[in-house]
PDB file of C-alpha atoms in Angstrom:
ATOM      1  CA  MET A   1       0.341   0.053   0.262  1.00 43.00           C
ATOM      2  CA  LYS A   2       1.242   3.394  -1.258  1.00 42.00           C
ATOM      3  CA  GLN A   3       0.445   6.664   0.124  1.00 41.00           C
ATOM      4  CA  PHE A   4       0.969   9.957  -1.739  1.00 41.00           C
ATOM      5  CA  SER A   5       3.859  11.641  -1.009  1.00 39.00           C
ATOM      6  CA  GLY A   6       2.262  15.031  -1.957  1.00 42.00           C
ATOM      7  CA  LEU A   7      -1.279  14.195  -0.161  1.00 49.00           C
ATOM      8  CA  SER A   8      -0.906  11.767   3.352  1.00 47.00           C
ATOM      9  CA  ARG A   9      -4.796  10.855   3.076  1.00 77.00           C
ATOM     10  CA  THR A  10      -4.729   9.356  -0.633  1.00 80.00           C
ATOM     11  CA  ILE A  11      -3.739   5.588  -0.714  1.00 86.00           C
ATOM     12  CA  GLN A  12      -3.201   3.334  -3.181  1.00 84.00           C
ATOM     13  CA  GLY A  13      -2.392  -0.330  -3.210  1.00 86.00           C
ATOM     14  CA  ASN A  14      -4.385  -4.066  -3.833  1.00 87.00           C
ATOM     15  CA  HIS A  15      -7.526  -5.553  -2.438  1.00 87.00           C
ATOM     16  CA  LEU A  16      -7.677  -2.219  -0.291  1.00 90.00           C
ATOM     17  CA  LEU A  17     -11.418  -2.583  -0.436  1.00 89.00           C
ATOM     18  CA  ASP A  18     -10.761  -5.739   1.632  1.00 89.00           C
ATOM     19  CA  THR A  19      -8.121  -4.073   4.336  1.00 90.00           C
ATOM     20  CA  CYS A  20      -8.990  -0.321   4.483  1.00 91.00           C
ATOM     21  CA  ALA A  21     -11.942  -0.638   6.914  1.00 93.00           C
ATOM     22  CA  ILE A  22      -9.441   0.095   9.929  1.00 92.00           C
ATOM     23  CA  ASP A  23      -8.383   3.481   8.106  1.00 92.00           C
ATOM     24  CA  ILE A  24     -11.864   4.231   8.145  1.00 95.00           C
ATOM     25  CA  LEU A  25     -13.150   4.141  11.655  1.00 94.00           C
ATOM     26  CA  LYS A  26     -10.201   6.499  12.191  1.00 93.00           C
ATOM     27  CA  ILE A  27     -12.923   8.984  10.478  1.00 95.00           C
ATOM     28  CA  GLY A  28     -15.954   7.809  12.240  1.00 95.00           C
ATOM     29  CA  HIS A  29     -18.078   4.537  12.730  1.00 95.00           C
ATOM     30  CA  ARG A  30     -21.433   5.890  11.200  1.00 97.00           C
ATOM     31  CA  PRO A  31     -21.157   5.958   7.235  1.00 97.00           C
ATOM     32  CA  LEU A  32     -24.040   7.196   4.428  1.00 97.00           C
ATOM     33  CA  VAL A  33     -22.231   5.042   1.963  1.00 97.00           C
ATOM     34  CA  LEU A  34     -23.514   6.632  -1.867  1.00 96.00           C
ATOM     35  CA  CYS A  35     -23.064   3.780  -4.909  1.00 93.00           C
ATOM     36  CA  VAL A  36     -25.222   3.021  -7.760  1.00 90.00           C
ATOM     37  CA  LYS A  37     -27.501  -0.081  -7.688  1.00 87.00           C
ATOM     38  CA  GLN A  38     -25.529  -1.698 -10.196  1.00 84.00           C
ATOM     39  CA  GLU A  39     -22.188  -1.971  -8.969  1.00 81.00           C
ATOM     40  CA  TYR A  40     -23.458  -3.137  -5.340  1.00 81.00           C
ATOM     41  CA  ASN A  41     -23.511  -6.901  -6.366  1.00 78.00           C
ATOM     42  CA  THR A  42     -20.063  -6.819  -8.096  1.00 79.00           C
ATOM     43  CA  THR A  43     -18.000  -4.448  -5.938  1.00 83.00           C
ATOM     44  CA  VAL A  44     -19.956  -2.577  -3.011  1.00 90.00           C
ATOM     45  CA  GLU A  45     -21.504  -5.324  -0.928  1.00 91.00           C
ATOM     46  CA  SER A  46     -18.571  -7.283  -0.126  1.00 91.00           C
ATOM     47  CA  PHE A  47     -16.692  -3.585   0.698  1.00 93.00           C
ATOM     48  CA  VAL A  48     -19.982  -2.971   2.959  1.00 94.00           C
ATOM     49  CA  LYS A  49     -19.864  -6.486   4.471  1.00 94.00           C
ATOM     50  CA  VAL A  50     -16.195  -5.638   5.758  1.00 95.00           C
ATOM     51  CA  LEU A  51     -17.319  -2.307   6.959  1.00 96.00           C
ATOM     52  CA  THR A  52     -19.854  -3.688   9.091  1.00 96.00           C
ATOM     53  CA  CYS A  53     -17.530  -7.075  10.618  1.00 96.00           C
ATOM     54  CA  HIS A  54     -15.449  -4.229  11.734  1.00 95.00           C
ATOM     55  CA  GLY A  55     -18.623  -2.443  13.989  1.00 95.00           C
ATOM     56  CA  LEU A  56     -19.141   0.175  11.345  1.00 96.00           C
ATOM     57  CA  ILE A  57     -22.946   0.826  10.946  1.00 96.00           C
ATOM     58  CA  VAL A  58     -23.750   1.183   7.347  1.00 96.00           C
ATOM     59  CA  LYS A  59     -26.586   2.903   5.791  1.00 96.00           C
ATOM     60  CA  ILE A  60     -26.809   2.597   2.012  1.00 95.00           C
ATOM     61  CA  ALA A  61     -28.259   5.138  -0.451  1.00 94.00           C
ATOM     62  CA  TYR A  62     -28.331   3.730  -4.089  1.00 93.00           C
ATOM     63  CA  MET A  63     -27.347   7.107  -6.675  1.00 88.00           C
ATOM     64  CA  GLU A  64     -29.877   7.605  -9.366  1.00 83.00           C
ATOM     65  CA  GLU A  65     -29.501  10.764 -10.397  1.00 78.00           C
ATOM     66  CA  TRP A  66     -27.048  14.096  -9.206  1.00 77.00           C
ATOM     67  CA  ASP A  67     -28.857  17.317  -9.130  1.00 81.00           C
ATOM     68  CA  GLN A  68     -29.529  19.712  -5.803  1.00 84.00           C
ATOM     69  CA  ASN A  69     -32.704  17.705  -5.191  1.00 89.00           C
ATOM     70  CA  SER A  70     -30.518  14.479  -4.877  1.00 90.00           C
ATOM     71  CA  VAL A  71     -28.214  15.962  -2.768  1.00 91.00           C
ATOM     72  CA  GLU A  72     -30.405  17.082  -0.590  1.00 93.00           C
ATOM     73  CA  GLU A  73     -32.353  13.828  -0.521  1.00 94.00           C
ATOM     74  CA  TYR A  74     -29.213  11.802   0.094  1.00 95.00           C
ATOM     75  CA  GLY A  75     -28.105  14.779   2.826  1.00 95.00           C
ATOM     76  CA  GLU A  76     -31.766  13.824   4.647  1.00 96.00           C
ATOM     77  CA  VAL A  77     -30.827  10.118   4.688  1.00 96.00           C
ATOM     78  CA  GLY A  78     -27.496  11.005   6.426  1.00 97.00           C
ATOM     79  CA  PHE A  79     -29.100  12.796   8.974  1.00 97.00           C
ATOM     80  CA  ARG A  80     -32.000  10.499   9.843  1.00 97.00           C
ATOM     81  CA  HIS A  81     -28.808   8.154  10.221  1.00 97.00           C
ATOM     82  CA  HIS A  82     -26.926  10.460  12.370  1.00 97.00           C
ATOM     83  CA  ALA A  83     -24.065   9.780   9.745  1.00 97.00           C
ATOM     84  CA  ASP A  84     -20.443  10.796  11.200  1.00 96.00           C
ATOM     85  CA  HIS A  85     -18.627  10.831   7.757  1.00 97.00           C
ATOM     86  CA  ILE A  86     -19.587   9.825   4.092  1.00 97.00           C
ATOM     87  CA  ILE A  87     -18.327   7.457   1.957  1.00 97.00           C
ATOM     88  CA  GLY A  88     -18.743   7.062  -1.897  1.00 94.00           C
ATOM     89  CA  ILE A  89     -17.737   4.555  -3.984  1.00 94.00           C
ATOM     90  CA  GLY A  90     -18.244   4.350  -8.191  1.00 89.00           C
ATOM     91  CA  ASN A  91     -17.887   6.525 -11.167  1.00 84.00           C
ATOM     92  CA  SER A  92     -16.521  10.689 -10.960  1.00 82.00           C
ATOM     93  CA  SER A  93     -20.641  11.096 -10.810  1.00 84.00           C
ATOM     94  CA  VAL A  94     -20.865   9.363  -7.210  1.00 90.00           C
ATOM     95  CA  ILE A  95     -17.530  10.601  -6.226  1.00 88.00           C
ATOM     96  CA  ALA A  96     -18.778  14.354  -7.477  1.00 85.00           C
ATOM     97  CA  CYS A  97     -22.471  13.474  -5.374  1.00 89.00           C
ATOM     98  CA  THR A  98     -20.494  12.230  -1.842  1.00 91.00           C
ATOM     99  CA  LYS A  99     -18.639  16.351  -1.813  1.00 88.00           C
ATOM    100  CA  ALA A 100     -21.618  17.589  -2.213  1.00 88.00           C
ATOM    101  CA  VAL A 101     -23.606  15.434   0.311  1.00 93.00           C
ATOM    102  CA  ALA A 102     -20.252  16.139   2.509  1.00 92.00           C
ATOM    103  CA  ASP A 103     -20.138  20.044   2.364  1.00 88.00           C
ATOM    104  CA  LEU A 104     -24.216  19.714   2.945  1.00 92.00           C
ATOM    105  CA  LEU A 105     -23.716  18.060   6.181  1.00 94.00           C
ATOM    106  CA  ASP A 106     -20.629  19.249   7.071  1.00 93.00           C
ATOM    107  CA  LEU A 107     -19.338  15.988   7.408  1.00 95.00           C
ATOM    108  CA  PRO A 108     -15.199  14.436   6.388  1.00 94.00           C
ATOM    109  CA  ALA A 109     -15.748  12.122   2.873  1.00 94.00           C
ATOM    110  CA  VAL A 110     -14.232   9.291   2.269  1.00 95.00           C
ATOM    111  CA  LEU A 111     -13.954   8.734  -1.664  1.00 93.00           C
ATOM    112  CA  ILE A 112     -13.049   5.050  -3.512  1.00 93.00           C
ATOM    113  CA  PRO A 113     -13.442   5.811  -7.234  1.00 90.00           C
ATOM    114  CA  THR A 114     -13.822   3.142  -9.285  1.00 87.00           C
ATOM    115  CA  SER A 115     -13.206   4.270 -12.469  1.00 84.00           C
ATOM    116  CA  PRO A 116     -10.110   6.994 -13.542  1.00 79.00           C
ATOM    117  CA  PHE A 117     -12.239   8.620 -15.820  1.00 70.00           C
ATOM    118  CA  THR A 118     -12.944  11.895 -14.386  1.00 62.00           C
ATOM    119  CA  THR A 119     -15.942  14.073 -15.717  1.00 56.00           C
ATOM    120  CA  LEU A 120     -17.041  17.087 -14.202  1.00 52.00           C
ATOM    121  CA  PRO A 121     -15.719  18.075 -10.797  1.00 53.00           C
ATOM    122  CA  TRP A 122     -17.665  19.541  -8.576  1.00 51.00           C
ATOM    123  CA  VAL A 123     -17.905  23.415  -9.254  1.00 52.00           C
ATOM    124  CA  SER A 124     -17.807  25.910  -6.221  1.00 51.00           C
ATOM    125  CA  VAL A 125     -20.783  28.087  -6.675  1.00 47.00           C
ATOM    126  CA  GLU A 126     -19.422  30.975  -5.046  1.00 48.00           C
ATOM    127  CA  ASN A 127     -16.449  32.384  -6.452  1.00 42.00           C
ATOM    128  CA  LYS A 128     -14.869  32.951  -3.405  1.00 44.00           C
ATOM    129  CA  LYS A 129     -11.122  33.049  -1.834  1.00 44.00           C
ATOM    130  CA  ARG A 130      -9.574  30.000  -0.840  1.00 47.00           C
ATOM    131  CA  GLU A 131      -6.925  28.945   1.332  1.00 47.00           C
ATOM    132  CA  ARG A 132      -7.161  25.453  -1.160  1.00 53.00           C
ATOM    133  CA  PRO A 133      -8.553  26.117  -3.955  1.00 52.00           C
ATOM    134  CA  LEU A 134      -7.704  22.734  -5.112  1.00 62.00           C
ATOM    135  CA  PHE A 135      -8.443  19.949  -2.875  1.00 64.00           C
ATOM    136  CA  ASN A 136     -11.842  19.901  -0.753  1.00 66.00           C
ATOM    137  CA  GLU A 137     -11.036  19.798   2.849  1.00 71.00           C
ATOM    138  CA  SER A 138     -13.882  17.772   3.651  1.00 80.00           C
ATOM    139  CA  ILE A 139     -12.300  14.855   2.173  1.00 86.00           C
ATOM    140  CA  GLN A 140     -10.350  12.827   4.348  1.00 89.00           C
ATOM    141  CA  LEU A 141      -9.718   9.362   2.800  1.00 91.00           C
ATOM    142  CA  ILE A 142      -9.099   8.557  -0.861  1.00 91.00           C
ATOM    143  CA  ILE A 143      -8.816   4.892  -1.118  1.00 92.00           C
ATOM    144  CA  ALA A 144      -7.461   4.226  -5.112  1.00 89.00           C
ATOM    145  CA  ASP A 145      -7.942  -0.204  -5.879  1.00 89.00           C
ATOM    146  CA  ARG A 146      -5.611  -0.418  -8.364  1.00 87.00           C
ATOM    147  CA  GLU A 147      -7.018  -4.012  -9.609  1.00 84.00           C
ATOM    148  CA  GLN A 148     -10.293  -2.391  -9.485  1.00 84.00           C
ATOM    149  CA  LEU A 149      -9.248   0.479 -11.652  1.00 89.00           C
ATOM    150  CA  LEU A 150      -7.456  -1.965 -14.226  1.00 89.00           C
ATOM    151  CA  THR A 151     -10.356  -3.784 -15.065  1.00 88.00           C
ATOM    152  CA  GLN A 152     -12.416  -0.135 -16.295  1.00 89.00           C
ATOM    153  CA  PRO A 153     -11.655   0.197 -20.343  1.00 91.00           C
ATOM    154  CA  THR A 154      -8.465   1.787 -21.584  1.00 92.00           C
ATOM    155  CA  SER A 155     -11.205   4.682 -22.893  1.00 90.00           C
ATOM    156  CA  GLU A 156     -11.518   5.651 -18.901  1.00 90.00           C
ATOM    157  CA  LEU A 157      -7.927   6.354 -18.671  1.00 92.00           C
ATOM    158  CA  ILE A 158      -7.423   8.464 -21.705  1.00 93.00           C
ATOM    159  CA  ASN A 159     -10.421  10.913 -21.165  1.00 91.00           C
ATOM    160  CA  GLY A 160      -8.918  11.125 -16.909  1.00 91.00           C
ATOM    161  CA  VAL A 161      -5.991  12.141 -18.525  1.00 94.00           C
ATOM    162  CA  VAL A 162      -7.340  14.689 -20.831  1.00 93.00           C
ATOM    163  CA  ASN A 163     -10.182  16.168 -18.185  1.00 91.00           C
ATOM    164  CA  THR A 164      -7.690  15.907 -15.460  1.00 92.00           C
ATOM    165  CA  LEU A 165      -5.267  18.144 -17.830  1.00 94.00           C
ATOM    166  CA  LEU A 166      -8.240  20.650 -19.092  1.00 93.00           C
ATOM    167  CA  TYR A 167      -8.901  21.159 -15.296  1.00 90.00           C
ATOM    168  CA  LEU A 168      -5.274  22.070 -13.957  1.00 90.00           C
ATOM    169  CA  ALA A 169      -5.080  24.601 -17.110  1.00 91.00           C
ATOM    170  CA  ALA A 170      -8.303  26.183 -15.769  1.00 90.00           C
ATOM    171  CA  ILE A 171      -7.556  26.263 -12.590  1.00 87.00           C
ATOM    172  CA  LYS A 172      -3.695  27.605 -13.202  1.00 87.00           C
ATOM    173  CA  GLU A 173      -5.321  30.606 -15.741  1.00 87.00           C
ATOM    174  CA  VAL A 174      -7.819  31.399 -12.777  1.00 85.00           C
ATOM    175  CA  LYS A 175      -5.280  30.999  -9.740  1.00 81.00           C
ATOM    176  CA  ARG A 176      -4.586  34.830  -9.248  1.00 76.00           C
ATOM    177  CA  ASN A 177      -8.161  35.266  -7.805  1.00 76.00           C
ATOM    178  CA  HIS A 178      -7.312  32.697  -5.220  1.00 74.00           C
ATOM    179  CA  LEU A 179      -5.631  32.039  -2.326  1.00 70.00           C
ATOM    180  CA  PHE A 180      -3.049  29.762  -3.664  1.00 72.00           C
ATOM    181  CA  SER A 181      -0.236  27.591  -1.430  1.00 73.00           C
ATOM    182  CA  LEU A 182       3.042  26.974  -2.989  1.00 77.00           C
ATOM    183  CA  GLU A 183       2.600  23.597  -1.931  1.00 76.00           C
ATOM    184  CA  ASP A 184      -1.065  23.903  -4.107  1.00 79.00           C
ATOM    185  CA  ASP A 185       1.455  24.870  -7.344  1.00 82.00           C
ATOM    186  CA  ILE A 186       4.186  22.101  -6.880  1.00 85.00           C
ATOM    187  CA  LEU A 187       1.285  19.776  -6.875  1.00 84.00           C
ATOM    188  CA  ILE A 188      -0.243  21.301 -10.088  1.00 86.00           C
ATOM    189  CA  ARG A 189       3.167  21.022 -11.507  1.00 89.00           C
ATOM    190  CA  SER A 190       3.941  17.521 -10.662  1.00 91.00           C
ATOM    191  CA  PHE A 191       0.808  16.121 -11.651  1.00 91.00           C
ATOM    192  CA  GLU A 192       1.219  17.765 -14.898  1.00 92.00           C
ATOM    193  CA  ASN A 193       4.611  16.720 -15.344  1.00 94.00           C
ATOM    194  CA  VAL A 194       3.682  12.753 -14.401  1.00 94.00           C
ATOM    195  CA  LEU A 195       0.487  13.060 -17.085  1.00 95.00           C
ATOM    196  CA  LEU A 196       2.202  14.435 -19.847  1.00 94.00           C
ATOM    197  CA  ARG A 197       5.648  12.146 -19.102  1.00 93.00           C
ATOM    198  CA  GLY A 198       4.003   8.630 -18.392  1.00 93.00           C
ATOM    199  CA  SER A 199       0.217   8.920 -19.794  1.00 94.00           C
ATOM    200  CA  LEU A 200       1.248   7.708 -23.189  1.00 95.00           C
ATOM    201  CA  GLN A 201       3.046   4.509 -22.314  1.00 96.00           C
ATOM    202  CA  ALA A 202       0.579   3.987 -18.763  1.00 95.00           C
ATOM    203  CA  ILE A 203      -2.688   3.548 -21.827  1.00 95.00           C
ATOM    204  CA  GLU A 204      -0.460   1.391 -23.929  1.00 94.00           C
ATOM    205  CA  ASN A 205       0.068  -0.556 -20.752  1.00 95.00           C
ATOM    206  CA  PHE A 206      -3.093  -0.557 -19.197  1.00 95.00           C
ATOM    207  CA  GLU A 207      -4.960  -1.478 -22.564  1.00 93.00           C
ATOM    208  CA  ALA A 208      -2.476  -4.809 -21.992  1.00 94.00           C
ATOM    209  CA  ARG A 209      -3.461  -4.746 -18.247  1.00 93.00           C
ATOM    210  CA  ILE A 210       0.060  -4.325 -17.436  1.00 92.00           C
ATOM    211  CA  LEU A 211       0.529  -2.515 -13.778  1.00 90.00           C
ATOM    212  CA  SER A 212       3.787  -0.782 -14.656  1.00 93.00           C
ATOM    213  CA  LYS A 213       5.370   2.082 -12.462  1.00 93.00           C
ATOM    214  CA  GLU A 214       3.738   4.300 -15.713  1.00 94.00           C
ATOM    215  CA  VAL A 215      -0.060   3.156 -15.291  1.00 93.00           C
ATOM    216  CA  GLN A 216       0.728   3.398 -11.273  1.00 91.00           C
ATOM    217  CA  ASP A 217       1.853   7.253 -11.139  1.00 92.00           C
ATOM    218  CA  VAL A 218      -1.431   8.096 -13.654  1.00 93.00           C
ATOM    219  CA  LEU A 219      -3.632   6.497 -11.732  1.00 90.00           C
ATOM    220  CA  GLU A 220      -1.772   7.543  -8.848  1.00 87.00           C
ATOM    221  CA  VAL A 221      -2.519  11.376  -9.878  1.00 89.00           C
ATOM    222  CA  LEU A 222      -5.811  10.630 -11.368  1.00 89.00           C
ATOM    223  CA  SER A 223      -7.243   9.545  -8.197  1.00 84.00           C
ATOM    224  CA  THR A 224      -5.997  12.169  -6.076  1.00 82.00           C
ATOM    225  CA  CYS A 225      -7.415  14.963  -8.256  1.00 83.00           C
ATOM    226  CA  VAL A 226     -10.838  13.433  -7.829  1.00 77.00           C
ATOM    227  CA  THR A 227     -10.881  16.107  -4.976  1.00 72.00           C
ATOM    228  CA  LEU A 228     -10.847  18.109  -7.659  1.00 74.00           C
ATOM    229  CA  ASP A 229     -13.119  21.770  -6.772  1.00 73.00           C
ATOM    230  CA  LEU A 230     -13.105  23.031  -9.649  1.00 77.00           C
ATOM    231  CA  PRO A 231     -13.391  27.208  -8.713  1.00 79.00           C
ATOM    232  CA  SER A 232     -16.658  28.536 -10.663  1.00 81.00           C
ATOM    233  CA  ASP A 233     -14.206  31.032 -12.461  1.00 85.00           C
ATOM    234  CA  ALA A 234     -12.301  28.628 -13.739  1.00 86.00           C
ATOM    235  CA  TRP A 235     -15.608  26.683 -15.253  1.00 86.00           C
ATOM    236  CA  ASP A 236     -16.181  29.843 -16.403  1.00 89.00           C
ATOM    237  CA  VAL A 237     -12.716  30.126 -18.777  1.00 90.00           C
ATOM    238  CA  ILE A 238     -13.347  26.790 -20.043  1.00 91.00           C
ATOM    239  CA  GLN A 239     -17.027  27.622 -20.980  1.00 90.00           C
ATOM    240  CA  GLN A 240     -15.638  30.701 -22.737  1.00 91.00           C
ATOM    241  CA  ILE A 241     -12.733  29.297 -24.772  1.00 91.00           C
ATOM    242  CA  GLU A 242     -15.039  26.662 -26.047  1.00 91.00           C
ATOM    243  CA  SER A 243     -17.937  29.032 -27.030  1.00 91.00           C
ATOM    244  CA  LYS A 244     -15.260  30.456 -29.452  1.00 91.00           C
ATOM    245  CA  LEU A 245     -14.036  27.811 -30.534  1.00 89.00           C
ATOM    246  CA  SER A 246     -17.486  26.439 -31.401  1.00 89.00           C
ATOM    247  CA  GLU A 247     -18.482  29.521 -33.627  1.00 88.00           C
ATOM    248  CA  ARG A 248     -15.405  28.750 -35.453  1.00 87.00           C
ATOM    249  CA  ARG A 249     -15.237  24.907 -36.335  1.00 85.00           C
ATOM    250  CA  GLU A 250     -17.794  22.894 -34.606  1.00 84.00           C
ATOM    251  CA  ASP A 251     -15.916  19.557 -35.813  1.00 80.00           C
ATOM    252  CA  LEU A 252     -13.753  20.422 -33.295  1.00 79.00           C
ATOM    253  CA  VAL A 253     -15.868  20.258 -30.534  1.00 81.00           C
ATOM    254  CA  ASP A 254     -18.502  17.330 -31.538  1.00 81.00           C
ATOM    255  CA  GLU A 255     -16.477  14.453 -29.894  1.00 85.00           C
ATOM    256  CA  PRO A 256     -15.794  15.050 -26.103  1.00 86.00           C
ATOM    257  CA  LEU A 257     -12.403  13.483 -26.165  1.00 87.00           C
ATOM    258  CA  LYS A 258     -11.159  15.661 -29.005  1.00 87.00           C
ATOM    259  CA  ARG A 259     -12.914  18.759 -27.897  1.00 89.00           C
ATOM    260  CA  ASN A 260     -11.307  18.566 -24.270  1.00 91.00           C
ATOM    261  CA  VAL A 261      -7.700  18.126 -26.321  1.00 92.00           C
ATOM    262  CA  VAL A 262      -8.531  21.031 -27.981  1.00 91.00           C
ATOM    263  CA  LEU A 263      -9.782  23.254 -25.133  1.00 93.00           C
ATOM    264  CA  TYR A 264      -6.080  21.840 -23.495  1.00 94.00           C
ATOM    265  CA  LEU A 265      -4.177  22.927 -26.005  1.00 93.00           C
ATOM    266  CA  LEU A 266      -5.864  26.409 -26.768  1.00 92.00           C
ATOM    267  CA  LEU A 267      -5.224  26.763 -22.722  1.00 92.00           C
ATOM    268  CA  THR A 268      -1.746  25.950 -23.555  1.00 92.00           C
ATOM    269  CA  TYR A 269      -1.868  28.220 -26.258  1.00 91.00           C
ATOM    270  CA  LEU A 270      -2.619  31.364 -24.514  1.00 88.00           C
ATOM    271  CA  THR A 271      -0.967  31.011 -21.548  1.00 85.00           C
ATOM    272  CA  GLN A 272       2.465  29.291 -22.544  1.00 81.00           C
ATOM    273  CA  GLU A 273       5.498  29.879 -24.664  1.00 81.00           C
ATOM    274  CA  SER A 274       4.910  28.547 -28.440  1.00 83.00           C
ATOM    275  CA  GLU A 275       7.858  26.129 -27.397  1.00 86.00           C
ATOM    276  CA  GLU A 276       6.087  24.418 -24.862  1.00 88.00           C
ATOM    277  CA  PHE A 277       2.918  24.482 -26.979  1.00 89.00           C
ATOM    278  CA  GLN A 278       4.032  23.007 -29.913  1.00 89.00           C
ATOM    279  CA  ALA A 279       5.397  19.890 -27.272  1.00 90.00           C
ATOM    280  CA  ARG A 280       1.921  19.785 -26.204  1.00 91.00           C
ATOM    281  CA  LEU A 281       0.838  19.381 -29.823  1.00 88.00           C
ATOM    282  CA  LYS A 282       3.061  16.786 -30.413  1.00 89.00           C
ATOM    283  CA  TRP A 283       1.496  14.936 -27.277  1.00 92.00           C
ATOM    284  CA  SER A 284      -2.327  15.497 -28.335  1.00 90.00           C
ATOM    285  CA  GLN A 285      -2.161  14.145 -32.000  1.00 87.00           C
ATOM    286  CA  GLN A 286       0.080  10.723 -30.346  1.00 88.00           C
ATOM    287  CA  LEU A 287      -2.752  10.939 -27.787  1.00 88.00           C
ATOM    288  CA  LEU A 288      -5.400  10.826 -30.027  1.00 84.00           C
ATOM    289  CA  LEU A 289      -4.267   8.582 -32.751  1.00 77.00           C
ATOM    290  CA  SER A 290      -4.009   5.810 -29.704  1.00 73.00           C
ATOM    291  CA  ALA A 291      -7.377   6.646 -29.121  1.00 68.00           C
ATOM    292  CA  ASN A 292      -7.934   6.253 -32.789  1.00 62.00           C
ATOM    293  CA  SER A 293      -9.423   9.671 -33.133  1.00 61.00           C
ATOM    294  CA  SER A 294      -8.617  12.126 -36.052  1.00 58.00           C
ATOM    295  CA  ASN A 295      -5.654  14.014 -35.834  1.00 60.00           C
ATOM    296  CA  LEU A 296      -5.308  17.767 -35.125  1.00 69.00           C
ATOM    297  CA  LEU A 297      -4.624  20.388 -37.855  1.00 64.00           C
ATOM    298  CA  SER A 298      -4.291  23.918 -38.610  1.00 74.00           C
ATOM    299  CA  LEU A 299      -5.016  24.692 -34.908  1.00 81.00           C
ATOM    300  CA  GLU A 300      -2.526  27.352 -34.415  1.00 82.00           C
ATOM    301  CA  ALA A 301      -4.805  29.743 -36.958  1.00 83.00           C
ATOM    302  CA  VAL A 302      -7.870  29.165 -35.043  1.00 86.00           C
ATOM    303  CA  PHE A 303      -6.304  29.720 -31.732  1.00 89.00           C
ATOM    304  CA  LYS A 304      -4.111  33.197 -32.814  1.00 88.00           C
ATOM    305  CA  GLU A 305      -7.595  34.481 -34.368  1.00 88.00           C
ATOM    306  CA  ILE A 306      -9.629  33.142 -30.479  1.00 89.00           C
ATOM    307  CA  ALA A 307      -6.123  34.953 -28.640  1.00 88.00           C
ATOM    308  CA  LEU A 308      -6.936  38.216 -30.386  1.00 85.00           C
ATOM    309  CA  GLU A 309     -10.376  38.342 -29.731  1.00 84.00           C
ATOM    310  CA  ILE A 310      -9.827  37.469 -26.235  1.00 80.00           C
ATOM    311  CA  GLY A 311      -7.202  40.329 -25.867  1.00 71.00           C
ATOM    312  CA  GLU A 312      -9.634  42.738 -27.315  1.00 54.00           C
ATOM    313  CA  ASP A 313     -12.596  41.576 -24.983  1.00 53.00           C
ATOM    314  CA  CYS A 314     -10.241  42.252 -22.355  1.00 49.00           C
ATOM    315  CA  SER A 315      -9.203  45.936 -23.596  1.00 44.00           C
ATOM    316  CA  THR A 316     -13.010  47.429 -23.943  1.00 46.00           C
ATOM    317  CA  ARG A 317     -13.458  45.602 -20.542  1.00 40.00           C
ATOM    318  CA  CYS A 318     -10.351  47.294 -18.866  1.00 42.00           C
TER     319      CYS A 318
END
């Protein structure tokens, strides 16, 4: 079992769902467990049995939707159970809903992602300054079971890498609006380096179900980044550039993976030196080739036009 060096509350290893009850007991003994019903028989049931055998009093809530009404409904279930923490085990929607319920009840959370795919993280409702805009402080423990994650389709890993890079780039773009710590800045750079340096080899090994060092490192970063709380101004940046891109090239935003790769490249173009952008462009072309998606052509002209328009918009506002 390995602990992430930059974030001690993340543990990664094999068969962790059979052995993590002791770690969870340090947080509380009356958890509300959020999951989707389809995963109960395959993953959650045995995990709940382990918790029960260790004396935890478990209440299960099956998640059907994730919206504000559902968050309040699950919060009511947790309140009636007298829950002292929330456990989310499942895909990225379950994880995001768990963070929202934990925030609502002001309780600690334990996240157990069963997929490396990261969709939209929880977006902060208010654009307020926080000491740690990167990580939700309610999250006390992240448990990443390598064997469980390795059973997922390779497309999940590819999407997880791309989406995480996009969210990290957007957070970097707005970090001047927040009280970033030096540790946050170091973590972002470390996460980006791992994903850019090792993801192509990790994808190849993941496809072959080989738990190589590259696969372990990438899974470690993706599992840690399920804690991401995307500030609303960072989400606004993504929506703004997507809107400008779709006005010019609908073919670049008609498929989720390609769209997010292009948005990531556009953010890189707007904020990084030309040499850095070219390196990311080459990486993206290799990634999309491995994902059997279309390659990236004639992007720089479009990006330059958008950059000029954004600059003009900024000058007008100023």
